XYZ file of C-alpha atoms in Angstrom:
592
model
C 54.726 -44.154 25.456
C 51.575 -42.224 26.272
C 49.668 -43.428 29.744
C 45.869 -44.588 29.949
C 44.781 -41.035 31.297
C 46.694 -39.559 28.648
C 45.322 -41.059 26.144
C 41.751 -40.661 27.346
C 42.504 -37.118 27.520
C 43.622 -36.947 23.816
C 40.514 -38.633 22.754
C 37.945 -36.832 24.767
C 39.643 -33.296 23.285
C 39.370 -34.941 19.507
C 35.810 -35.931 20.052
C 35.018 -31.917 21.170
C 36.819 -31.254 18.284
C 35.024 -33.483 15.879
C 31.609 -32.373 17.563
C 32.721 -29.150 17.308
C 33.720 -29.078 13.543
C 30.103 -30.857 13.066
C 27.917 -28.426 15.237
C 29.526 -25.822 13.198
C 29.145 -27.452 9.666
C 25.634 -27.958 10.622
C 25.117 -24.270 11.527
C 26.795 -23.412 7.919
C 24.552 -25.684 6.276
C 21.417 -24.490 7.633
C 19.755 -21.818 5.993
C 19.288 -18.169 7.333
C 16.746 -16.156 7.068
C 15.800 -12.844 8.393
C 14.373 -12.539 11.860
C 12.800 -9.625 13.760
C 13.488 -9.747 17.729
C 11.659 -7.721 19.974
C 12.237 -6.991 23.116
C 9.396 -4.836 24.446
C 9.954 -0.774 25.895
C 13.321 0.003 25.582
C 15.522 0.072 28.975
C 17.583 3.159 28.443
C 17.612 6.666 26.917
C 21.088 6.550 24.898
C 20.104 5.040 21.478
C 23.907 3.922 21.641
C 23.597 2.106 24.744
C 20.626 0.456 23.244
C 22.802 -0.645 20.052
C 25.308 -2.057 22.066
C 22.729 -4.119 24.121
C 21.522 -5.678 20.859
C 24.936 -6.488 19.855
C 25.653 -7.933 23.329
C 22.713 -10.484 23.148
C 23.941 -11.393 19.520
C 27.475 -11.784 20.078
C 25.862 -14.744 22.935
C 24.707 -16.135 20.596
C 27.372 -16.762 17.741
C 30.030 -16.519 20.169
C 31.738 -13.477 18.083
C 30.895 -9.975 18.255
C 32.702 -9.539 14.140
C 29.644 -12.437 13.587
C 26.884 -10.667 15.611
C 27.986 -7.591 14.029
C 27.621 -8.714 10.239
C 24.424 -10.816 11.100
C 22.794 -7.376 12.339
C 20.381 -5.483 9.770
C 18.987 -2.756 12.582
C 18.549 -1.819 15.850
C 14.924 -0.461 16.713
C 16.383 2.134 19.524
C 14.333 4.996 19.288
C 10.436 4.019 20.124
C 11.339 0.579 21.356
C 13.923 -2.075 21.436
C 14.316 -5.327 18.996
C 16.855 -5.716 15.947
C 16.800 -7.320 12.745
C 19.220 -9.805 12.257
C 19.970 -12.757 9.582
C 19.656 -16.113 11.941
C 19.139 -19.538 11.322
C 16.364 -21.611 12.914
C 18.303 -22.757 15.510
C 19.634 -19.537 16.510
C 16.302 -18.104 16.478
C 15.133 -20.572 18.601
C 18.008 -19.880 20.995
C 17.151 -16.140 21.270
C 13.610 -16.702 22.247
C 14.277 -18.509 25.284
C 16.783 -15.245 26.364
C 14.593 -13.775 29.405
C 15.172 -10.253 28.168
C 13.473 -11.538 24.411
C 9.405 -10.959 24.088
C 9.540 -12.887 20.741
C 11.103 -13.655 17.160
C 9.172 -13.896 14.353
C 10.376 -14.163 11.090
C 9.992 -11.219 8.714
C 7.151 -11.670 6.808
C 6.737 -9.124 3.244
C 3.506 -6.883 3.659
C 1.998 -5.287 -0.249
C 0.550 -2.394 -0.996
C -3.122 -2.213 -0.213
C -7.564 13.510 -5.842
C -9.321 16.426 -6.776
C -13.454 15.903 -6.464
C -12.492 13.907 -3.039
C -12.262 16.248 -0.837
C -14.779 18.757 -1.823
C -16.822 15.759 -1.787
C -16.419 15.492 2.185
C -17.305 18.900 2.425
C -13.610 20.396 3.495
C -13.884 23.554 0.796
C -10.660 26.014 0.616
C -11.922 29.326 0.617
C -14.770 29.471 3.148
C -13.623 31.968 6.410
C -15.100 29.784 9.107
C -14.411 26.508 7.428
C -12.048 23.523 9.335
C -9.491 24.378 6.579
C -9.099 27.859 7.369
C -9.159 27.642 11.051
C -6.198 25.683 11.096
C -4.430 27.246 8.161
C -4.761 24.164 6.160
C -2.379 22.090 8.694
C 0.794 24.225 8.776
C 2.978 22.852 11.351
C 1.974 19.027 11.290
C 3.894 16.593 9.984
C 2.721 13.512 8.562
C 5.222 10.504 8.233
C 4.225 8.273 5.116
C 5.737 4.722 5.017
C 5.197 3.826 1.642
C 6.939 3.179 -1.674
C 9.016 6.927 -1.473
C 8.094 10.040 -3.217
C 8.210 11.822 -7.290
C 9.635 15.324 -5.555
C 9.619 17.201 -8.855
C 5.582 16.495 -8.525
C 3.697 19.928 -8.561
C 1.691 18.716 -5.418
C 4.974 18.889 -3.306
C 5.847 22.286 -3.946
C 6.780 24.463 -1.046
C 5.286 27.950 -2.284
C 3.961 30.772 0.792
C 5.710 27.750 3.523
C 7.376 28.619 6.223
C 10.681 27.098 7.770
C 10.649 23.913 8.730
C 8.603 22.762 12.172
C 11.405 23.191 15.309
C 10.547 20.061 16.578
C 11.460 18.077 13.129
C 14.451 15.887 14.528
C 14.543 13.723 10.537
C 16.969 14.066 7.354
C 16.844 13.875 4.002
C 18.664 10.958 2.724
C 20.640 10.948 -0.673
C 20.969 8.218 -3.262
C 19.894 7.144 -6.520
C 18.553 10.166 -8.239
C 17.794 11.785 -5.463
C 19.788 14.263 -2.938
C 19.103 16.691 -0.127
C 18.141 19.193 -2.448
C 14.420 17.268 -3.538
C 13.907 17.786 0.491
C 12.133 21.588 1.130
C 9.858 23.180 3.310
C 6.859 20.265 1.972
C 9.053 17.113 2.147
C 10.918 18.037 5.243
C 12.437 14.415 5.666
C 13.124 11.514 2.854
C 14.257 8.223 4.229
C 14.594 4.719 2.697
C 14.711 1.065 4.120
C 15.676 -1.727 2.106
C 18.024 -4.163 4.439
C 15.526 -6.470 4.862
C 13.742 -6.934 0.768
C 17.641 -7.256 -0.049
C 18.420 -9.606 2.777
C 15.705 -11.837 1.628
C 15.542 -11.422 -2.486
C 19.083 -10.695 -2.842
C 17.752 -7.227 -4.057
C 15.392 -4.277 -4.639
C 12.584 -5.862 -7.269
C 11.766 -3.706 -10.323
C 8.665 -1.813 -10.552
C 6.199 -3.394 -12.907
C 5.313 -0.419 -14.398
C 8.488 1.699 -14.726
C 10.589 -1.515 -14.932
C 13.330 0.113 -12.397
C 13.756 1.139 -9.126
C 16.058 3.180 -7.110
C 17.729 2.709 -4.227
C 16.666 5.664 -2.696
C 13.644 7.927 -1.536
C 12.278 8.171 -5.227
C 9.323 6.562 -5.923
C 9.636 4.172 -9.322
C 5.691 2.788 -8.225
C 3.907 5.861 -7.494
C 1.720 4.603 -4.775
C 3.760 6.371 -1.856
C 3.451 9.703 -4.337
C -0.708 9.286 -4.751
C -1.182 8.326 -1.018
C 1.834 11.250 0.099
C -0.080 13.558 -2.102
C -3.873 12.890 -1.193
C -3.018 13.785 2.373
C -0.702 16.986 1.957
C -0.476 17.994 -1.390
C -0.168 21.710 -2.231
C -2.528 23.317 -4.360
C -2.233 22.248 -8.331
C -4.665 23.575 -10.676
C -6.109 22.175 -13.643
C -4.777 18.565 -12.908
C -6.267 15.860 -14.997
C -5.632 12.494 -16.022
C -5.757 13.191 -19.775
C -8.277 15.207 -19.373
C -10.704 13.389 -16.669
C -11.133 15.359 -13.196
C -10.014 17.942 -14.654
C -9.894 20.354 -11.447
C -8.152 21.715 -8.323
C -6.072 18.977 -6.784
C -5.010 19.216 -3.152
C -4.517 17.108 -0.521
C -6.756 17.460 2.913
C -4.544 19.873 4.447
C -2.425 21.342 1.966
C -0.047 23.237 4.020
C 1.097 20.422 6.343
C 4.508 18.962 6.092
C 6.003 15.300 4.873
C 8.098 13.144 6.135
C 8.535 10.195 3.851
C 9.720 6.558 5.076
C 10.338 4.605 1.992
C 9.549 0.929 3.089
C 7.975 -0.796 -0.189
C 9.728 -1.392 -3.209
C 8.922 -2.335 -6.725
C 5.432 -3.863 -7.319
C 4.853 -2.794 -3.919
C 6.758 -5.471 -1.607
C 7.365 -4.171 1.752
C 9.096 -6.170 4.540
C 8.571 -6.089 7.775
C 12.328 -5.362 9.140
C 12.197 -2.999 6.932
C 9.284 -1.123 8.049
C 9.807 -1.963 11.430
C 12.561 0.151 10.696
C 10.481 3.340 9.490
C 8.299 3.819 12.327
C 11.223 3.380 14.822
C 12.810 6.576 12.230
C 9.548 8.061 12.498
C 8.718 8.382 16.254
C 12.514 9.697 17.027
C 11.704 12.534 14.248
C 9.379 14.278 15.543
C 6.315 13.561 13.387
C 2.674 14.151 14.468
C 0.929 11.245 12.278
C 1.965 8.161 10.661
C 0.090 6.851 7.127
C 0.364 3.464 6.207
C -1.147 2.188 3.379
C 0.115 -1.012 3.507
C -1.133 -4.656 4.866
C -0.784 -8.620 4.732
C -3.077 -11.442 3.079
C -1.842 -13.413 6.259
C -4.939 -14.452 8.347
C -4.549 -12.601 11.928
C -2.548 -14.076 14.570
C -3.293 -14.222 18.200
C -2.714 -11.465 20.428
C -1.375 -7.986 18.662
C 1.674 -7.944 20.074
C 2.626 -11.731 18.971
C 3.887 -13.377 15.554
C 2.852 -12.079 12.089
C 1.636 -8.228 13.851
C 4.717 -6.034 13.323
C 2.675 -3.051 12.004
C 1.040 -3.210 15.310
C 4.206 -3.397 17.380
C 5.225 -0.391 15.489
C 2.004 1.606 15.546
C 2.143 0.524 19.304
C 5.285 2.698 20.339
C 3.876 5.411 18.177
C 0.778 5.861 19.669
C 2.173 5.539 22.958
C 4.406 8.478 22.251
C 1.017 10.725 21.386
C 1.412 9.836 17.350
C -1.723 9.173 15.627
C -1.703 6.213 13.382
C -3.732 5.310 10.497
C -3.717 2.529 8.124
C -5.410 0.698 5.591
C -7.751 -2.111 6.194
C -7.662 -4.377 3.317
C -8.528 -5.024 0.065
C -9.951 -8.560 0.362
C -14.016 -7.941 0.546
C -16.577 -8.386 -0.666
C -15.966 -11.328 2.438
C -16.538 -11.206 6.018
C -14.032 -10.812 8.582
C -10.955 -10.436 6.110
C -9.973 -6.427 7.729
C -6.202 -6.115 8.575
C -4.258 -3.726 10.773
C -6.742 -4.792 13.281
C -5.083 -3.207 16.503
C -7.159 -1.280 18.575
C -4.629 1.524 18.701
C -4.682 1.836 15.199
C -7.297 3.824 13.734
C -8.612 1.603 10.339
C -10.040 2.365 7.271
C -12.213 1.166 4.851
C -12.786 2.307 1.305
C -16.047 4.176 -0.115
C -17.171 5.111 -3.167
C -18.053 9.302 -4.180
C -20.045 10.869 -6.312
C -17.840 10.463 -9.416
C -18.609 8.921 -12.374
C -16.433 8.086 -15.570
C -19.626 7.275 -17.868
C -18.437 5.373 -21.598
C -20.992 5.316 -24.153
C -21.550 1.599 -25.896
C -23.536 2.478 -29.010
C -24.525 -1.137 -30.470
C -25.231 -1.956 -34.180
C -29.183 -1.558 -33.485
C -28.580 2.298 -32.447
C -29.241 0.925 -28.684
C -27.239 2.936 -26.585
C -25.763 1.275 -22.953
C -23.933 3.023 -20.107
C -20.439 1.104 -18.939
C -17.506 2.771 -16.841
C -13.907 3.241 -18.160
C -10.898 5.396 -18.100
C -10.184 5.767 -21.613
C -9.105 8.842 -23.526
C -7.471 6.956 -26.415
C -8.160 8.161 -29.795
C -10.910 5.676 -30.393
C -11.588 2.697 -32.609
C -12.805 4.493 -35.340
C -16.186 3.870 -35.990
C -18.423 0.951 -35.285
C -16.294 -2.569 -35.112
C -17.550 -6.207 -35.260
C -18.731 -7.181 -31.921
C -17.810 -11.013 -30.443
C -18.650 -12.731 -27.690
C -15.251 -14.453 -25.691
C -16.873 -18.315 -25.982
C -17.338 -17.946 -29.312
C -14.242 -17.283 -30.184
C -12.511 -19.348 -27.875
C -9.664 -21.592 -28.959
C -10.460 -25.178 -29.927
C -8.791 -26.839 -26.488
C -9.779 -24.333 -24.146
C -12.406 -24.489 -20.819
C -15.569 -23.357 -21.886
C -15.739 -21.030 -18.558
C -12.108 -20.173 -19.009
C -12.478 -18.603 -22.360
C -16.213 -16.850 -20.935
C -13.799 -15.237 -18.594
C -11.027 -14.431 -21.194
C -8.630 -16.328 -19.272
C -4.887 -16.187 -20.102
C -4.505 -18.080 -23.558
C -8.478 -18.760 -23.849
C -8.856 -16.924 -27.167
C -8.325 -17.480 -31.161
C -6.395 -14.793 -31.865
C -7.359 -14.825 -35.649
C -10.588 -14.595 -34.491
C -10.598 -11.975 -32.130
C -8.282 -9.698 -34.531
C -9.392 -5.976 -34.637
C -12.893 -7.127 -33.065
C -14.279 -5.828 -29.890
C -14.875 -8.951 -27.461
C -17.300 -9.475 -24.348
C -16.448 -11.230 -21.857
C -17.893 -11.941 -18.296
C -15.844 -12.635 -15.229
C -15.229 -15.834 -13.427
C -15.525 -16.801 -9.432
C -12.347 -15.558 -8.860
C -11.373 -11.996 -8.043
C -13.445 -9.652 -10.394
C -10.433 -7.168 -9.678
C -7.751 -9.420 -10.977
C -9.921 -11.338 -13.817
C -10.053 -7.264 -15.554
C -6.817 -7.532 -15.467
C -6.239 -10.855 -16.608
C -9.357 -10.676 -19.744
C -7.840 -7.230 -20.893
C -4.396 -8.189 -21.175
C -5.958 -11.456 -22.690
C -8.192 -9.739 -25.233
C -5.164 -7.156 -26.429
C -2.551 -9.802 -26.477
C -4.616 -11.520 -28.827
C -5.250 -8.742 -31.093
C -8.358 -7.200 -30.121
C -9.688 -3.720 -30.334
C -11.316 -3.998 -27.011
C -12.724 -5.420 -24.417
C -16.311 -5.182 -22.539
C -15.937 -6.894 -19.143
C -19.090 -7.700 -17.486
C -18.786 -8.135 -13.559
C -20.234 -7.799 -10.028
C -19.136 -4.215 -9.694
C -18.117 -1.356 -11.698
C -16.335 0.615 -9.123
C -12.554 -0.427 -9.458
C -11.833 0.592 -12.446
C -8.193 0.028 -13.966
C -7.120 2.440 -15.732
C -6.334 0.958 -20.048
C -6.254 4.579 -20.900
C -5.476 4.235 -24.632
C -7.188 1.253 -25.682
C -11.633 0.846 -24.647
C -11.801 -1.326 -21.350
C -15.264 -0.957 -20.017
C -17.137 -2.407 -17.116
C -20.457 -2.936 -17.367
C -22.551 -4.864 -14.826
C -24.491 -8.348 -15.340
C -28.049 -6.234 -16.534
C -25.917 -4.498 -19.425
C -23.446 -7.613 -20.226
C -26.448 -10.093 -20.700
C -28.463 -6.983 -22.689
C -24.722 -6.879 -25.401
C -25.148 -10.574 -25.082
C -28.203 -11.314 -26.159
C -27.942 -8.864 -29.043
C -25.116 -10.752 -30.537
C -27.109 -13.602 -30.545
C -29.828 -12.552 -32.217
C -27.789 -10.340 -34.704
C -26.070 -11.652 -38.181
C -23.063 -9.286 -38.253
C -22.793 -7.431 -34.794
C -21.029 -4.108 -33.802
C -20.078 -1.833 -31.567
C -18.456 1.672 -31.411
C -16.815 2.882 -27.730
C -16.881 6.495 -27.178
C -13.935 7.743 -25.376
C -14.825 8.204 -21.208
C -16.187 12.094 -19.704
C -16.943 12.348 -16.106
C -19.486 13.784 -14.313
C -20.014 14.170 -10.431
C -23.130 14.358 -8.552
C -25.480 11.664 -10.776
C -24.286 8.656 -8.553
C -25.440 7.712 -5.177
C -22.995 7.765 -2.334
C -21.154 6.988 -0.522
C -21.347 3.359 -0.783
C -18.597 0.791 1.133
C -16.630 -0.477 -2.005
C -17.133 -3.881 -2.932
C -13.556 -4.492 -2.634
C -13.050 -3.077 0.758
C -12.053 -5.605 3.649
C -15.353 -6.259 5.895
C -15.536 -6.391 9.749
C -15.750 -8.328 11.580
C -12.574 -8.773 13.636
C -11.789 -11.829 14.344
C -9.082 -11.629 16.425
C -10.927 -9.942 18.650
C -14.817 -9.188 17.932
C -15.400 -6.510 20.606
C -13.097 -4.323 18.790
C -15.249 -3.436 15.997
C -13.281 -2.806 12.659
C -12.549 -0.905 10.434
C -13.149 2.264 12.130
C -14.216 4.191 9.596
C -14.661 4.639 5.731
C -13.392 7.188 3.717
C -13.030 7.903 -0.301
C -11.445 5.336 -1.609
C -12.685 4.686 -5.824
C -11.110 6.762 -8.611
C -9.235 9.104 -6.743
C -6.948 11.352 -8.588
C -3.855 12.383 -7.221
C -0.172 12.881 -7.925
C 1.994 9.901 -9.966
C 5.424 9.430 -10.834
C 7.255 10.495 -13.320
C 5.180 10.392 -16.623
C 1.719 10.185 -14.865
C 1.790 13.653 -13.022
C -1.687 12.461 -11.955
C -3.455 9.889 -11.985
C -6.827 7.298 -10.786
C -5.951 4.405 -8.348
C -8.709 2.837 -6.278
C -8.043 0.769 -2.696
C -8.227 1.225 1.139
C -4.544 2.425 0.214
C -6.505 6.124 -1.149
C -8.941 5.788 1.927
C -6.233 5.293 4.473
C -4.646 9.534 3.575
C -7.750 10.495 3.686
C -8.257 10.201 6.941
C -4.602 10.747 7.672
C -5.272 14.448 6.192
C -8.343 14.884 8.794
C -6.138 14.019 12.061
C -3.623 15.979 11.076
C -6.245 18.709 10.411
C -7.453 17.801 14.153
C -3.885 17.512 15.490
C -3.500 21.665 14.179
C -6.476 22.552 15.944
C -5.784 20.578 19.081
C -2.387 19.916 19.410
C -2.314 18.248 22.857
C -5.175 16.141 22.383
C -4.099 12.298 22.144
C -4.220 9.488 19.585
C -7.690 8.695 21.418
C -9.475 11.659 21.387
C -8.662 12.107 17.337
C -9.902 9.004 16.689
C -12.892 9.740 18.655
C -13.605 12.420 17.222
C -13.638 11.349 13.640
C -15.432 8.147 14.064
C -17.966 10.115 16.345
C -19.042 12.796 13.719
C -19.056 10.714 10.851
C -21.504 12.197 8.139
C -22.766 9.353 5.624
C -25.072 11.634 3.647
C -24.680 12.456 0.227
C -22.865 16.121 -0.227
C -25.301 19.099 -1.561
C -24.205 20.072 -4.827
């Protein structure tokens, strides 16, 4: 027979039991998620020591170190202390109150924000006295790219008249999916890749929506990381082209220094933030001498830089502190007001400008009247003059009048707009992403091409084989009213030249992320503007070269300038670079 107390005892030890069995059903059933933890300046020298420190808080927390130890994605050890880690809410929530902890935020995913370019700025190859010679084109720097990886076979990353590898280079090349040590030379000194965190939350690398594949390695499948990598340090190619347009020299702003490449962003150009988190914490322990990031967040800014959604800045924090210049893109959200990102003071920003290139495309009309659009199209025509529509009128019976104007998705007849060339203007929505949508619209639906009236003509999209030419609202309404008047109207598209100095600039692009900052309005952002519209640098695999437009472009090209600055005055600081290039900013057009 078992006595009162006994029995009390059995009962309270089943109910800790049962509560225990439900407290960890509960934590089963709820949902991680992966969670960045910082903890400020790290307290100790050994990396190792750090490590264990992280694991140490974790294993508080789940009460096993085999749990903490699977839970972990990385430990930031090298510029500063934090982790990665897979945690529900409630464990999140428990590590934030931890003394030690400076905060937890979840880890959001960031996106992706040639030759004439840098003549254009006046930075000539050649000239005795010039900034280029007096440093020997950068040899020695290194500049650490966090981007979507590198095309090594690329002309622009050969290693030709380098020397060995800068002493204080601390990196590694990185093998893996078609890629090895051997792509790594006396260029691309270091090739690293990051993708615990995308795969933690999407279960995977996405695809590229170009290439349709990706590889788990340095190798870029996107070709971002290659154009930006390239249009800061790429080595002298000549006669690059993109089928035949800027045909020229290509090089980056100082040819000679050295990459280090921190692949961060995969497929489309999705880059989280453990991940990258993860590159500059690679990238300060290395040894390089600037970081490039053209990368940002549609998230509106949180308060204080240190706090929530700002992990570039946390990063770019520990850099700078460790005398590493960092420079990132600041958006590609304008024509609006106070959308700039990578709004840290410590970061140096950059906004996107337009140069003196221009990719003319001749529209002859029916009437002999010849009008002016842009393009990058080097097809092999459309054969002679074709009928001419305008998108309304050939609009499906059900759809939005202002939806088929626009050439929205599904807005057309395609019996009617079969082999014709159709006009179409864009909508209130992104002029950038209504291209997009009217031309893959317009071909889908059989036509021969598309004229896409808009606010701007300077982000151009590149439908090399098939005519897709912007034209502003003057030119649009002048094709429109033609058709009108006209029984059986046509067209004929010449394919795209280009031609530099006929175009005033600079001019701030009109997709470029405007000041001012409003986390903060006495620091005045972006910094600085730099070329940033039809830039032509180095692709992946079967684009050698090619035109992309965005802050992304703008961002190396000032990369290329402090690491130009860093050569000549290797002890200045972050500070006095940025200083100096926001100081001596020239916004007059070049001399030809």
């Amino acid at each position: 027979m078992i006595s009162p107390s006994r029995r009390n005892l059995v009962a309270g030890l089943s109910l800790c039991v049962i509560l225990f069995l439900c407290l960890g059903i509960y934590a089963e059933a709820e949902s991680s998620r992966v969670y960045i933890v910082y903890l400020g300046e790290r307290q100790h020298e050994d990396p190792q020591v750090v490590v264990n420190s992280h694991h140490d808080l974790l294993t508080t927390i789940f009460g096993s170190k085999k749990a903490a130890l699977e839970s972990i994605l990385y430990s930031y050890k090298h510029g500063f202390s934090g982790f990665a880690a897979r945690l529900t809410e409630t464990q999140a929530r428990a590590i934030a109150e931890l003394p030690e902890v400076v905060h937890v935020i979840p880890s959001q995913t960031h996106k992706l924000h040639t030759t004439r370019s840098w003549d254009y700025l006046g930075l000539h190859p050649g000239t005795p006295d010039s900034l280029l010679s007096t440093v020997n084109y950068g040899d020695g720097v290194i500049i650490g790219v966090i981007d979507t990886g590198i095309w090594p076979e690329s002309q622009s990353f050969n290693d030709e008249g380098l020397g060995a590898v800068p002493s204080k280079w601390r990196g590694r090349c990185d093998g893996g999916e078609l890629f090895n040590t051997s792509n790594c030379n006396n260029k691309i000194v270091g090739a690293r890749f990051f993708a615990k965190g995308i795969i933690a939350k999407l279960g995977g690398v996405p695809l590229s929506l170009e290439s349709k594949r990706e590889y788990l390695s340095p190798r870029d499948a996107n070709g971002h990381g290659t154009h930006t990598a390239s249009t800061a340090a790429g080595s002298f190619v000549r006669n690059a082209s993109f089928g035949g347009l800027g045909l020229g020299l290509a090089r980056g702003g100082a040819p000679r220094a050295r990459l280090a490449i921190y692949k961060a962003c995969w497929g489309p150009g999705v880059c989280d933030a453990a991940d990258m988190l993860a590159a500059f914490d690679s990238a300060i322990r290395d040894g390089v001498d600037i970081i490039s990031v053209s990368v940002g967040t549609d998230q509106p800014p949180q308060p204080g830089y240190l706090d929530n959604q700002n992990d570039r800045s946390i990063g770019a924090f520990h850099a700078v502190a460790r005398g590493i210049t960092v420079v990132c893109s600041g958006g590609n959200a304008g024509p609006f007001p106070q959308k700039v990102t990578n709004g840290a003071p410590w970061i140096m920003t950059v906004a996107a400008s337009t140069i003196d290139r221009s990719l003319p495309t001749a529209i002859t009309l029916g009437n002999n009247r010849t009008l002016i659009g842009q393009s990058i199209y080097f097809g092999k025509g459309v054969g002679g003059q074709k009928s001419l529509v305008f998108s309304a009128d050939i609009a499906r019976d059900n759809a939005d009048p202002s939806s088929s104007t626009s050439c929205d998705a599904g807005s057309l007849n395609s019996t009617l707009a079969k082999g014709k060339i159709v006009l179409c203007f864009t909508g209130a929505n992104d002029p950038r992403e209504q291209y997009l949508i009217a031309a893959s619209t317009v071909f889908g639906a059989g036509g021969a091409g598309i004229i896409f009236a808009m606010h701007t003509i300077n982000i151009l999209i590149p439908f090399s084989l098939r005519p897709a030419v912007q034209v502003d609202y003057e030119i649009g309404t002048e094709i429109l009213a033609y058709i009108k008047a006209t029984r059986d109207p046509t067209t004929m598209i010449s394919l795209t030249h280009d031609t530099i100095g006929k175009v005033v600039s600079p001019k701030v692009a009109y997709f470029s992320s405007r000041g001012p900052n409003s986390l903060s309005l006495d620091v005045l952002k972006p910094d600085i503007a730099a070329p940033g519209v039809n830039i032509l640098a180095a692709g992946s695999g079967f684009k050698p070269f090619f035109f992309d437009s965005g802050t992304s472009m703008a961002c190396p090209h000032v990369s290329a300038v402090a690491a130009l600055l860093k050569s000549l005055h290797p002890h200045w600081s972050p500070a006095a670079i940025k200083s100096a290039i926001v100081t001596t900013v020239n916004m007059s057009p070049q001399p030809q």
